[in-house]
């Protein structure tokens, strides 16, 4: 079950500025707000964007005497996340994490500490790399503070406003192992994780609304070393772009430090998007002693088989499994065809894999179905997701049998996406009568006559010239000819 | 002397029968408070107006042939760490200055639903930390038996209010003995139920794994009636047990025949002679009623005190973190938020609260957790095992409630450890989550009341009340409240 160990991915590319000769090692902590109707420990509405301090009650305001009661739905969604990430779902307990901050109503956060609900899983990225998941635990969100005046940070603000609507919103924190190498993989990891969280129904995945928040633990080490360097935790990464830039910057900073004979100090660093740099927030010595202890107001959370089954009922296939399904379908036809895994990732990413699978089930050519879905249908994903699989399969059939040229097929597909209908009927309306073999033979003969030099080279075995001749036939027939049929006609005339 | 108000069950019966108006009962209670609270200072605030509206409503219901509930017209005082919409909840601390909760505790809703009249909020040691009610920002409560002495604590206001006959019953909270110890020192009945039997929702937390709300009453029967009204599962408290309130009233006449009673001999050596001999006499009463009485040695229980003073402060340090000046209560302004937090807490908390918050913070700190907090949890397990061993042979245990009768003001304030010893015999029960109650049984040194403690295993309330009723019936006259105030000699 574990995804730990040396990842299959290549070391960070030397293309990342200023880190030549070094490997960038990244571990990611992703906070995911769960898409529950109510908060983790009370009945207040869990919604983004309401008027400040309107979704609050004695419990989420931490008023004296109030007590938490665990939200069953939040537990179910946490279990869905655990299962989607191939974790062991296990009996767990809650702890208090104690520190003072104005947006934390109780001045402690109820979280899970040494007994989290989900442990030891992995996330498989589109390239096949498995990133280990150490844990995915339940905790409550804090309120949101806005510092007014000064530099927008608490220490130089004129005053601060606190909105407790977010206080007590359920979170799952997903902690990866340090299996990610470099900025590009980190983005791929978060992007894939986001897809998994959305697919499992646990989250709306909106980074811009703070539904997903990412911290990156970054360290560097000389290529070939298997010892982890000292890490820095980078916070305030509000988009995939920030994540990538921050990791590149932070890695370059650390390499420069090491190269100049310095030493990386373990600390928490703040990413400043405008300045494009990280700066120190607090050192390890300044870090809070959270004084964790078992939360006496809650009882242990022991998910029995029933709960796990109910929680995961109706869970759809996760992206990695969907990629495997499509890849298996086209695998034989494709072999190791270049670009195929990108096309598979694209159709899964856009939710067009069901269309491909259904069309193939109806007899469509797998590789053509994948190509048309990933390249043409993908241009209009929303319409494509609504496309009737039978119509799609029929269209692919017309192309394979040569009744439509590929150019014609693409035009019919575009029409199909925009207005729907029957592919044959659309083709007829567009005047895409297939060329009769007599007509095609005439055109081929004309083209050969008009290009004697090229024809000689073709006969001499220069296969590249075939494309030129085919192109001329297509031009003469205004795209009505089928490329493969033309190639066959040319070959036939070679004798 | 004539009590200004009768017992709770008697009042309720007469009000429900239409023989007595709730309004007149309330008037009597408020008059008694008016007459005596200036001297005793049992109350931090009164809810007379709201109580009067309720009394009128109850009398109207009775007139209309409706039943207002099992505690119809019974005046009840609430320890001022139980949240009420109708009055501020101060925990006798400056830090909650000006704060009135926007919600009622579950016990408050249940008392109101049973027809009780909530008359006021009683004084306590700040945040329930103390054994004398001297650690109060509103000043100490005096013991109605002798106003130069403490009423015990931390629920001293509730105990004294019942002992002085201001109210027939009151609620307190018991974290390490805070109901039973003042009950013993004031000559009233005090019950600490099994952890989880009464909802903690709305009880301002001191040490969450130990806190439990329970009743004070003049009689065992009244205590049973109040417990039945407030107990039972509450979905707002995750640690609330999923079972109905124990029906203790049913067993009060069952006698002690066949009951197996163990006398905790280890405690007798540490108690003053009057407190120890009261336990022996109570044991004889039970034996005479047919109980099988024997001594039991449970030396582990004496280690409970040390474990308690690590666990309770640890939880308190976290529970009291929220009093930071940001959202409610006292705020002492400062240029930045950390300084504001610090100044607010420095000004708002009293010395004992600060001592425990610092102690608790220390024992949970990195590098010390295992040596202190984790070790204390192991001792807690040992205490629970010792009880389990005893309850293999006995239905209930008998022990002194306190090491001595009520002590004088200032006698222990300079030495926190001496004060902590006042809870030596009550603390093990909280560590185990068991029920226990104190029953007034004798007059000791200086004619002051002595309580005997009846302990039972988890959910053993019925056996506990059965034994308590027998002990109560066997007590000599004059050992319990209500008493008129005797001035200091």
mmCIF file of C-alpha atoms in Angstrom, chain A residues 72-241:
data_model
loop_
_atom_site.group_PDB
_atom_site.id
_atom_site.type_symbol
_atom_site.label_atom_id
_atom_site.label_comp_id
_atom_site.label_asym_id
_atom_site.label_seq_id
_atom_site.Cartn_x
_atom_site.Cartn_y
_atom_site.Cartn_z
ATOM 1 C CA UNK A 72 -20.571 12.604 10.579
ATOM 2 C CA UNK A 73 -20.508 13.797 6.978
ATOM 3 C CA UNK A 74 -17.043 15.301 7.482
ATOM 4 C CA UNK A 75 -15.833 11.933 8.715
ATOM 5 C CA UNK A 76 -17.352 10.227 5.676
ATOM 6 C CA UNK A 77 -15.652 12.645 3.298
ATOM 7 C CA UNK A 78 -12.343 12.204 5.131
ATOM 8 C CA UNK A 79 -12.703 8.455 4.666
ATOM 9 C CA UNK A 80 -13.449 8.968 0.960
ATOM 10 C CA UNK A 81 -10.240 10.966 0.659
ATOM 11 C CA UNK A 82 -8.339 8.257 2.501
ATOM 12 C CA UNK A 83 -9.674 5.562 0.238
ATOM 13 C CA UNK A 84 -9.055 7.608 -2.908
ATOM 14 C CA UNK A 85 -5.442 8.007 -1.800
ATOM 15 C CA UNK A 86 -5.053 4.266 -1.058
ATOM 16 C CA UNK A 87 -4.602 4.954 2.665
ATOM 17 C CA UNK A 88 -5.276 2.659 5.550
ATOM 18 C CA UNK A 89 -8.399 4.037 7.265
ATOM 19 C CA UNK A 90 -7.912 3.433 10.969
ATOM 20 C CA UNK A 91 -9.198 4.199 14.471
ATOM 21 C CA UNK A 92 -8.152 7.702 15.397
ATOM 22 C CA UNK A 93 -8.273 10.324 18.123
ATOM 23 C CA UNK A 94 -8.418 14.100 18.295
ATOM 24 C CA UNK A 95 -5.859 16.313 19.966
ATOM 25 C CA UNK A 96 -5.651 19.956 20.867
ATOM 26 C CA UNK A 97 -2.957 22.029 19.204
ATOM 27 C CA UNK A 98 -2.422 24.976 21.533
ATOM 28 C CA UNK A 99 -1.280 28.412 20.355
ATOM 29 C CA UNK A 100 -2.587 31.935 20.607
ATOM 30 C CA UNK A 101 -3.926 33.652 17.521
ATOM 31 C CA UNK A 102 -6.866 36.070 17.262
ATOM 32 C CA UNK A 103 -8.601 34.124 14.497
ATOM 33 C CA UNK A 104 -8.635 30.940 16.547
ATOM 34 C CA UNK A 105 -11.641 31.226 18.878
ATOM 35 C CA UNK A 106 -10.500 28.746 21.524
ATOM 36 C CA UNK A 107 -6.801 29.542 21.140
ATOM 37 C CA UNK A 108 -6.361 25.880 20.342
ATOM 38 C CA UNK A 109 -7.154 23.964 17.195
ATOM 39 C CA UNK A 110 -8.828 20.580 17.356
ATOM 40 C CA UNK A 111 -6.765 18.366 15.077
ATOM 41 C CA UNK A 112 -5.484 14.829 14.827
ATOM 42 C CA UNK A 113 -1.963 14.198 15.983
ATOM 43 C CA UNK A 114 -0.378 10.798 16.535
ATOM 44 C CA UNK A 115 -3.454 8.781 15.588
ATOM 45 C CA UNK A 116 -4.780 10.206 12.295
ATOM 46 C CA UNK A 117 -7.692 8.596 10.482
ATOM 47 C CA UNK A 118 -5.813 7.947 7.196
ATOM 48 C CA UNK A 119 -2.198 6.771 6.926
ATOM 49 C CA UNK A 120 0.244 5.302 4.385
ATOM 50 C CA UNK A 121 -1.227 5.908 0.980
ATOM 51 C CA UNK A 122 -0.049 7.231 -2.348
ATOM 52 C CA UNK A 123 -1.101 9.446 -5.199
ATOM 53 C CA UNK A 124 -0.242 8.319 -8.724
ATOM 54 C CA UNK A 125 0.587 11.167 -11.099
ATOM 55 C CA UNK A 126 -0.221 11.009 -14.845
ATOM 56 C CA UNK A 127 3.390 10.089 -15.695
ATOM 57 C CA UNK A 128 3.109 7.051 -13.412
ATOM 58 C CA UNK A 129 5.095 8.479 -10.470
ATOM 59 C CA UNK A 130 3.667 7.475 -7.105
ATOM 60 C CA UNK A 131 4.000 10.109 -4.396
ATOM 61 C CA UNK A 132 3.706 8.647 -0.908
ATOM 62 C CA UNK A 133 0.984 10.002 1.370
ATOM 63 C CA UNK A 134 2.094 9.933 4.997
ATOM 64 C CA UNK A 135 -1.292 10.886 6.445
ATOM 65 C CA UNK A 136 -4.566 12.645 5.727
ATOM 66 C CA UNK A 137 -6.127 13.813 8.972
ATOM 67 C CA UNK A 138 -9.195 15.772 10.062
ATOM 68 C CA UNK A 139 -8.960 19.192 11.684
ATOM 69 C CA UNK A 140 -10.909 22.428 12.026
ATOM 70 C CA UNK A 141 -10.164 25.590 10.085
ATOM 71 C CA UNK A 142 -9.435 28.921 11.768
ATOM 72 C CA UNK A 143 -11.217 32.208 11.180
ATOM 73 C CA UNK A 144 -9.821 34.658 8.687
ATOM 74 C CA UNK A 145 -7.914 37.773 9.714
ATOM 75 C CA UNK A 146 -7.538 40.851 7.553
ATOM 76 C CA UNK A 147 -4.774 43.171 8.675
ATOM 77 C CA UNK A 148 -5.556 46.752 7.773
ATOM 78 C CA UNK A 149 -2.792 49.310 7.269
ATOM 79 C CA UNK A 150 0.958 48.773 7.348
ATOM 80 C CA UNK A 151 2.226 45.971 5.173
ATOM 81 C CA UNK A 152 -0.828 43.771 5.627
ATOM 82 C CA UNK A 153 0.909 41.615 8.237
ATOM 83 C CA UNK A 154 -0.158 41.452 11.865
ATOM 84 C CA UNK A 155 2.878 43.254 13.293
ATOM 85 C CA UNK A 156 2.656 46.500 11.381
ATOM 86 C CA UNK A 157 -1.125 46.667 10.873
ATOM 87 C CA UNK A 158 -3.158 49.592 12.221
ATOM 88 C CA UNK A 159 -5.871 47.160 13.199
ATOM 89 C CA UNK A 160 -7.132 43.725 12.227
ATOM 90 C CA UNK A 161 -10.580 42.415 11.356
ATOM 91 C CA UNK A 162 -11.528 38.837 12.112
ATOM 92 C CA UNK A 163 -14.211 36.852 10.301
ATOM 93 C CA UNK A 164 -15.168 33.663 12.153
ATOM 94 C CA UNK A 165 -17.368 32.278 9.370
ATOM 95 C CA UNK A 166 -14.466 29.997 8.430
ATOM 96 C CA UNK A 167 -13.738 29.007 12.038
ATOM 97 C CA UNK A 168 -14.660 25.364 12.469
ATOM 98 C CA UNK A 169 -14.963 24.577 8.764
ATOM 99 C CA UNK A 170 -13.855 20.953 8.313
ATOM 100 C CA UNK A 171 -10.443 20.372 6.784
ATOM 101 C CA UNK A 172 -8.457 17.350 5.790
ATOM 102 C CA UNK A 173 -4.720 17.961 5.794
ATOM 103 C CA UNK A 174 -2.928 15.711 3.331
ATOM 104 C CA UNK A 175 0.761 15.322 4.057
ATOM 105 C CA UNK A 176 2.954 13.824 1.321
ATOM 106 C CA UNK A 177 6.260 12.130 1.785
ATOM 107 C CA UNK A 178 9.264 13.996 0.376
ATOM 108 C CA UNK A 179 8.870 12.138 -2.925
ATOM 109 C CA UNK A 180 8.345 15.151 -5.171
ATOM 110 C CA UNK A 181 11.278 16.432 -7.215
ATOM 111 C CA UNK A 182 11.100 20.039 -8.289
ATOM 112 C CA UNK A 183 8.495 22.625 -9.147
ATOM 113 C CA UNK A 184 6.961 20.897 -12.140
ATOM 114 C CA UNK A 185 6.247 17.687 -10.246
ATOM 115 C CA UNK A 186 4.899 19.689 -7.321
ATOM 116 C CA UNK A 187 2.403 21.374 -9.619
ATOM 117 C CA UNK A 188 1.490 18.026 -11.141
ATOM 118 C CA UNK A 189 1.004 16.567 -7.666
ATOM 119 C CA UNK A 190 -1.290 19.345 -6.496
ATOM 120 C CA UNK A 191 -3.167 19.321 -9.768
ATOM 121 C CA UNK A 192 -3.721 15.567 -9.567
ATOM 122 C CA UNK A 193 -4.617 15.744 -5.869
ATOM 123 C CA UNK A 194 -7.140 18.435 -6.640
ATOM 124 C CA UNK A 195 -8.704 16.194 -9.307
ATOM 125 C CA UNK A 196 -8.909 13.329 -6.800
ATOM 126 C CA UNK A 197 -10.501 15.542 -4.135
ATOM 127 C CA UNK A 198 -13.076 16.851 -6.578
ATOM 128 C CA UNK A 199 -13.778 13.381 -8.004
ATOM 129 C CA UNK A 200 -14.285 11.930 -4.528
ATOM 130 C CA UNK A 201 -16.847 14.645 -3.796
ATOM 131 C CA UNK A 202 -14.823 15.841 -0.804
ATOM 132 C CA UNK A 203 -13.985 19.295 -2.097
ATOM 133 C CA UNK A 204 -14.922 21.892 -4.681
ATOM 134 C CA UNK A 205 -11.174 22.285 -5.308
ATOM 135 C CA UNK A 206 -11.247 26.072 -5.566
ATOM 136 C CA UNK A 207 -7.758 27.300 -4.770
ATOM 137 C CA UNK A 208 -8.759 30.920 -5.351
ATOM 138 C CA UNK A 209 -11.384 30.665 -2.572
ATOM 139 C CA UNK A 210 -8.969 28.934 -0.254
ATOM 140 C CA UNK A 211 -10.691 25.549 -0.520
ATOM 141 C CA UNK A 212 -7.252 24.113 -1.213
ATOM 142 C CA UNK A 213 -4.229 25.595 0.490
ATOM 143 C CA UNK A 214 -0.721 24.361 -0.101
ATOM 144 C CA UNK A 215 2.462 24.557 1.979
ATOM 145 C CA UNK A 216 5.690 23.221 0.497
ATOM 146 C CA UNK A 217 8.621 21.748 2.401
ATOM 147 C CA UNK A 218 11.619 22.397 0.180
ATOM 148 C CA UNK A 219 15.186 21.126 0.502
ATOM 149 C CA UNK A 220 18.079 20.610 -1.882
ATOM 150 C CA UNK A 221 20.871 18.042 -2.075
ATOM 151 C CA UNK A 222 23.687 17.275 -4.510
ATOM 152 C CA UNK A 223 22.580 15.006 -7.351
ATOM 153 C CA UNK A 224 23.199 11.407 -6.363
ATOM 154 C CA UNK A 225 22.948 12.031 -2.634
ATOM 155 C CA UNK A 226 20.382 10.046 -0.699
ATOM 156 C CA UNK A 227 20.533 12.209 2.420
ATOM 157 C CA UNK A 228 17.776 14.778 2.835
ATOM 158 C CA UNK A 229 18.897 18.382 3.173
ATOM 159 C CA UNK A 230 17.559 20.793 5.789
ATOM 160 C CA UNK A 231 14.090 21.875 4.730
ATOM 161 C CA UNK A 232 12.221 25.133 4.811
ATOM 162 C CA UNK A 233 8.451 25.287 4.870
ATOM 163 C CA UNK A 234 7.090 27.804 2.388
ATOM 164 C CA UNK A 235 3.646 29.229 3.086
ATOM 165 C CA UNK A 236 1.175 31.517 1.313
ATOM 166 C CA UNK A 237 1.022 29.592 -1.964
ATOM 167 C CA UNK A 238 -2.335 30.584 -3.407
ATOM 168 C CA UNK A 239 -2.122 29.112 -6.883
ATOM 169 C CA UNK A 240 -0.271 26.464 -8.880
ATOM 170 C CA UNK A 241 1.749 29.292 -10.380
#
